[in-house]
GROMACS .gro file of C-alpha atoms in nm:
model
  217
    1UNK     CA    1   0.000   0.000   0.000
    2UNK     CA    2   0.128   0.345  -0.088
    3UNK     CA    3  -0.047   0.679  -0.046
    4UNK     CA    4   0.100   0.949  -0.270
    5UNK     CA    5   0.030   1.321  -0.304
    6UNK     CA    6   0.164   1.507  -0.608
    7UNK     CA    7   0.232   1.879  -0.586
    8UNK     CA    8   0.341   2.100  -0.874
    9UNK     CA    9   0.201   2.392  -1.072
   10UNK     CA   10  -0.013   2.318  -1.377
   11UNK     CA   11   0.233   2.212  -1.645
   12UNK     CA   12   0.472   2.073  -1.386
   13UNK     CA   13   0.424   1.713  -1.500
   14UNK     CA   14   0.180   1.576  -1.238
   15UNK     CA   15  -0.056   1.415  -1.488
   16UNK     CA   16   0.216   1.234  -1.680
   17UNK     CA   17   0.381   1.099  -1.365
   18UNK     CA   18   0.043   0.996  -1.223
   19UNK     CA   19  -0.032   0.786  -1.532
   20UNK     CA   20   0.304   0.607  -1.505
   21UNK     CA   21   0.253   0.537  -1.134
   22UNK     CA   22  -0.109   0.430  -1.172
   23UNK     CA   23  -0.020   0.172  -1.435
   24UNK     CA   24   0.277   0.036  -1.240
   25UNK     CA   25   0.141   0.040  -0.884
   26UNK     CA   26  -0.218  -0.051  -0.965
   27UNK     CA   27  -0.367   0.225  -0.748
   28UNK     CA   28  -0.615   0.491  -0.866
   29UNK     CA   29  -0.517   0.840  -0.979
   30UNK     CA   30  -0.746   1.082  -0.797
   31UNK     CA   31  -0.763   1.420  -0.970
   32UNK     CA   32  -0.928   1.688  -0.756
   33UNK     CA   33  -1.016   1.890  -1.066
   34UNK     CA   34  -1.191   1.599  -1.236
   35UNK     CA   35  -1.386   1.513  -0.921
   36UNK     CA   36  -1.522   1.867  -0.899
   37UNK     CA   37  -1.596   1.896  -1.271
   38UNK     CA   38  -1.779   1.561  -1.273
   39UNK     CA   39  -1.965   1.608  -0.944
   40UNK     CA   40  -2.337   1.522  -0.946
   41UNK     CA   41  -2.402   1.744  -0.644
   42UNK     CA   42  -2.642   2.018  -0.768
   43UNK     CA   43  -2.504   2.278  -0.525
   44UNK     CA   44  -2.144   2.215  -0.631
   45UNK     CA   45  -2.235   2.217  -1.001
   46UNK     CA   46  -2.420   2.544  -0.954
   47UNK     CA   47  -2.129   2.713  -0.776
   48UNK     CA   48  -1.874   2.594  -1.033
   49UNK     CA   49  -2.093   2.703  -1.326
   50UNK     CA   50  -2.116   3.051  -1.170
   51UNK     CA   51  -1.740   3.069  -1.123
   52UNK     CA   52  -1.766   3.070  -0.744
   53UNK     CA   53  -1.476   2.907  -0.559
   54UNK     CA   54  -1.561   2.627  -0.319
   55UNK     CA   55  -1.425   2.656   0.033
   56UNK     CA   56  -1.126   2.446   0.137
   57UNK     CA   57  -1.350   2.262   0.384
   58UNK     CA   58  -1.602   2.163   0.115
   59UNK     CA   59  -1.334   2.048  -0.130
   60UNK     CA   60  -1.154   1.863   0.148
   61UNK     CA   61  -1.471   1.674   0.242
   62UNK     CA   62  -1.531   1.575  -0.122
   63UNK     CA   63  -1.173   1.451  -0.162
   64UNK     CA   64  -1.180   1.255   0.163
   65UNK     CA   65  -1.506   1.085   0.062
   66UNK     CA   66  -1.339   0.976  -0.262
   67UNK     CA   67  -1.031   0.845  -0.080
   68UNK     CA   68  -1.254   0.634   0.145
   69UNK     CA   69  -1.393   0.437  -0.150
   70UNK     CA   70  -1.301   0.072  -0.192
   71UNK     CA   71  -1.055   0.115  -0.479
   72UNK     CA   72  -0.832   0.332  -0.258
   73UNK     CA   73  -0.781   0.064   0.008
   74UNK     CA   74  -0.443  -0.032  -0.143
   75UNK     CA   75  -0.337   0.329  -0.188
   76UNK     CA   76  -0.385   0.617  -0.427
   77UNK     CA   77  -0.219   0.901  -0.617
   78UNK     CA   78  -0.380   1.232  -0.520
   79UNK     CA   79  -0.331   1.518  -0.765
   80UNK     CA   80  -0.453   1.878  -0.734
   81UNK     CA   81  -0.526   1.879  -0.361
   82UNK     CA   82  -0.386   2.004  -0.130
   83UNK     CA   83  -0.265   2.329  -0.285
   84UNK     CA   84  -0.201   2.517   0.040
   85UNK     CA   85  -0.101   2.460   0.401
   86UNK     CA   86  -0.462   2.503   0.511
   87UNK     CA   87  -0.577   2.230   0.273
   88UNK     CA   88  -0.299   1.998   0.389
   89UNK     CA   89  -0.409   2.050   0.749
   90UNK     CA   90  -0.771   1.977   0.656
   91UNK     CA   91  -0.664   1.639   0.516
   92UNK     CA   92  -0.478   1.568   0.838
   93UNK     CA   93  -0.788   1.638   1.049
   94UNK     CA   94  -0.958   1.357   0.856
   95UNK     CA   95  -0.666   1.123   0.924
   96UNK     CA   96  -0.534   1.142   0.566
   97UNK     CA   97  -0.156   1.120   0.595
   98UNK     CA   98   0.047   1.041   0.281
   99UNK     CA   99   0.344   0.807   0.269
  100UNK     CA  100   0.512   1.027   0.008
  101UNK     CA  101   0.455   1.383  -0.112
  102UNK     CA  102   0.626   1.427  -0.448
  103UNK     CA  103   0.705   1.785  -0.543
  104UNK     CA  104   0.789   1.832  -0.910
  105UNK     CA  105   0.996   2.147  -0.956
  106UNK     CA  106   1.037   2.355  -1.270
  107UNK     CA  107   1.104   2.722  -1.343
  108UNK     CA  108   0.818   2.955  -1.430
  109UNK     CA  109   0.943   2.995  -1.787
  110UNK     CA  110   0.945   2.619  -1.846
  111UNK     CA  111   0.591   2.588  -1.709
  112UNK     CA  112   0.467   2.881  -1.920
  113UNK     CA  113   0.626   2.735  -2.232
  114UNK     CA  114   0.451   2.403  -2.174
  115UNK     CA  115   0.111   2.545  -2.086
  116UNK     CA  116   0.066   2.803  -2.360
  117UNK     CA  117   0.094   2.527  -2.621
  118UNK     CA  118  -0.169   2.307  -2.455
  119UNK     CA  119  -0.504   2.228  -2.619
  120UNK     CA  120  -0.788   2.022  -2.472
  121UNK     CA  121  -1.032   1.785  -2.643
  122UNK     CA  122  -1.395   1.885  -2.589
  123UNK     CA  123  -1.507   1.522  -2.610
  124UNK     CA  124  -1.260   1.312  -2.406
  125UNK     CA  125  -1.075   1.594  -2.222
  126UNK     CA  126  -0.733   1.468  -2.338
  127UNK     CA  127  -0.451   1.726  -2.339
  128UNK     CA  128  -0.234   1.787  -2.646
  129UNK     CA  129   0.066   2.014  -2.692
  130UNK     CA  130   0.166   2.199  -3.007
  131UNK     CA  131   0.526   2.085  -2.957
  132UNK     CA  132   0.426   1.720  -2.987
  133UNK     CA  133   0.223   1.741  -3.306
  134UNK     CA  134  -0.086   1.894  -3.469
  135UNK     CA  135  -0.360   2.009  -3.233
  136UNK     CA  136  -0.636   2.079  -3.486
  137UNK     CA  137  -0.816   1.767  -3.361
  138UNK     CA  138  -0.777   1.519  -3.076
  139UNK     CA  139  -0.517   1.250  -3.143
  140UNK     CA  140  -0.703   1.025  -2.899
  141UNK     CA  141  -1.063   1.034  -3.024
  142UNK     CA  142  -1.066   1.278  -3.317
  143UNK     CA  143  -1.275   1.533  -3.128
  144UNK     CA  144  -1.259   1.911  -3.152
  145UNK     CA  145  -0.982   2.080  -2.951
  146UNK     CA  146  -0.971   2.422  -2.791
  147UNK     CA  147  -0.739   2.631  -2.573
  148UNK     CA  148  -0.869   2.721  -2.228
  149UNK     CA  149  -0.857   3.085  -2.120
  150UNK     CA  150  -0.642   2.995  -1.820
  151UNK     CA  151  -0.383   2.835  -2.051
  152UNK     CA  152  -0.300   3.173  -2.204
  153UNK     CA  153   0.021   3.338  -2.086
  154UNK     CA  154  -0.124   3.619  -1.875
  155UNK     CA  155  -0.346   3.379  -1.679
  156UNK     CA  156  -0.065   3.124  -1.644
  157UNK     CA  157   0.159   3.387  -1.482
  158UNK     CA  158  -0.116   3.486  -1.237
  159UNK     CA  159  -0.175   3.123  -1.139
  160UNK     CA  160   0.197   3.061  -1.097
  161UNK     CA  161   0.234   3.362  -0.866
  162UNK     CA  162  -0.052   3.229  -0.654
  163UNK     CA  163   0.094   2.879  -0.652
  164UNK     CA  164   0.441   3.001  -0.546
  165UNK     CA  165   0.291   3.200  -0.257
  166UNK     CA  166   0.105   2.895  -0.124
  167UNK     CA  167   0.368   2.635  -0.207
  168UNK     CA  168   0.640   2.717   0.046
  169UNK     CA  169   0.445   2.676   0.374
  170UNK     CA  170   0.284   2.355   0.243
  171UNK     CA  171   0.623   2.219   0.138
  172UNK     CA  172   0.771   2.300   0.479
  173UNK     CA  173   0.475   2.126   0.644
  174UNK     CA  174   0.539   1.800   0.461
  175UNK     CA  175   0.915   1.837   0.484
  176UNK     CA  176   0.880   1.856   0.861
  177UNK     CA  177   0.694   1.526   0.855
  178UNK     CA  178   0.976   1.362   0.658
  179UNK     CA  179   0.758   1.261   0.362
  180UNK     CA  180   0.863   1.516   0.098
  181UNK     CA  181   1.048   1.403  -0.214
  182UNK     CA  182   1.160   1.685  -0.445
  183UNK     CA  183   1.231   1.598  -0.808
  184UNK     CA  184   1.341   1.826  -1.090
  185UNK     CA  185   1.092   1.819  -1.379
  186UNK     CA  186   1.272   2.074  -1.594
  187UNK     CA  187   1.302   2.083  -1.971
  188UNK     CA  188   1.590   1.835  -1.995
  189UNK     CA  189   1.438   1.572  -1.765
  190UNK     CA  190   1.241   1.292  -1.933
  191UNK     CA  191   0.914   1.176  -1.770
  192UNK     CA  192   1.049   0.820  -1.767
  193UNK     CA  193   1.350   0.936  -1.562
  194UNK     CA  194   1.123   1.101  -1.307
  195UNK     CA  195   0.909   0.787  -1.288
  196UNK     CA  196   1.209   0.560  -1.228
  197UNK     CA  197   1.345   0.792  -0.958
  198UNK     CA  198   1.010   0.783  -0.778
  199UNK     CA  199   0.987   0.403  -0.806
  200UNK     CA  200   1.337   0.365  -0.664
  201UNK     CA  201   1.239   0.584  -0.368
  202UNK     CA  202   0.917   0.387  -0.309
  203UNK     CA  203   1.104   0.058  -0.307
  204UNK     CA  204   1.365   0.200  -0.068
  205UNK     CA  205   1.080   0.278   0.174
  206UNK     CA  206   0.940  -0.072   0.129
  207UNK     CA  207   1.279  -0.225   0.212
  208UNK     CA  208   1.299  -0.013   0.528
  209UNK     CA  209   0.950  -0.128   0.633
  210UNK     CA  210   1.038  -0.494   0.575
  211UNK     CA  211   1.357  -0.458   0.776
  212UNK     CA  212   1.163  -0.298   1.064
  213UNK     CA  213   0.910  -0.585   1.060
  214UNK     CA  214   1.190  -0.843   1.069
  215UNK     CA  215   1.351  -0.667   1.364
  216UNK     CA  216   1.026  -0.684   1.562
  217UNK     CA  217   0.986  -1.059   1.508
   0.00000   0.00000   0.00000
């Protein structure tokens, strides 16, 4: 069992790493954004459609309910929550304590370069980047693609500034608990290299746990 939280700005590589880990570890990838977008709760749908932000407490409750479902019994990969110290503390009040918090680091310019070339499929929600091929239609299902307003440079810079302001106290919180793993996800680092580094770290923790169990016997 392994409980993982991924933290990084949009464009930092969370989604790619989560897919690698999900396929290898056999645990679900829980995306906070997808949960909120796909919620059947009328009140939540109404607030989101009106552009009203949900409180940390409401989002935290929704995330915790998802983590308590049967498919998360063997672990999970949580992406998109927490984004601040307050949100991390809310998880802790529910007894949600990760085994590993993976922070993917990249400079603002690298993130901006990745995000401003991103297009999204209206049908299957798959992401595509101009650098990796044509984006006139979805390479996954053939659906129409579009660029979200918050993937334009001015909005990306605003979101990054907000992320940086909230990131440091949250990072220090998890660092103090000894569960933070920082990995460079810059331009020259391949996703496969990041994945292998994370796997090596996970297996090092597993070996420590097995040694502790043997010592108690």
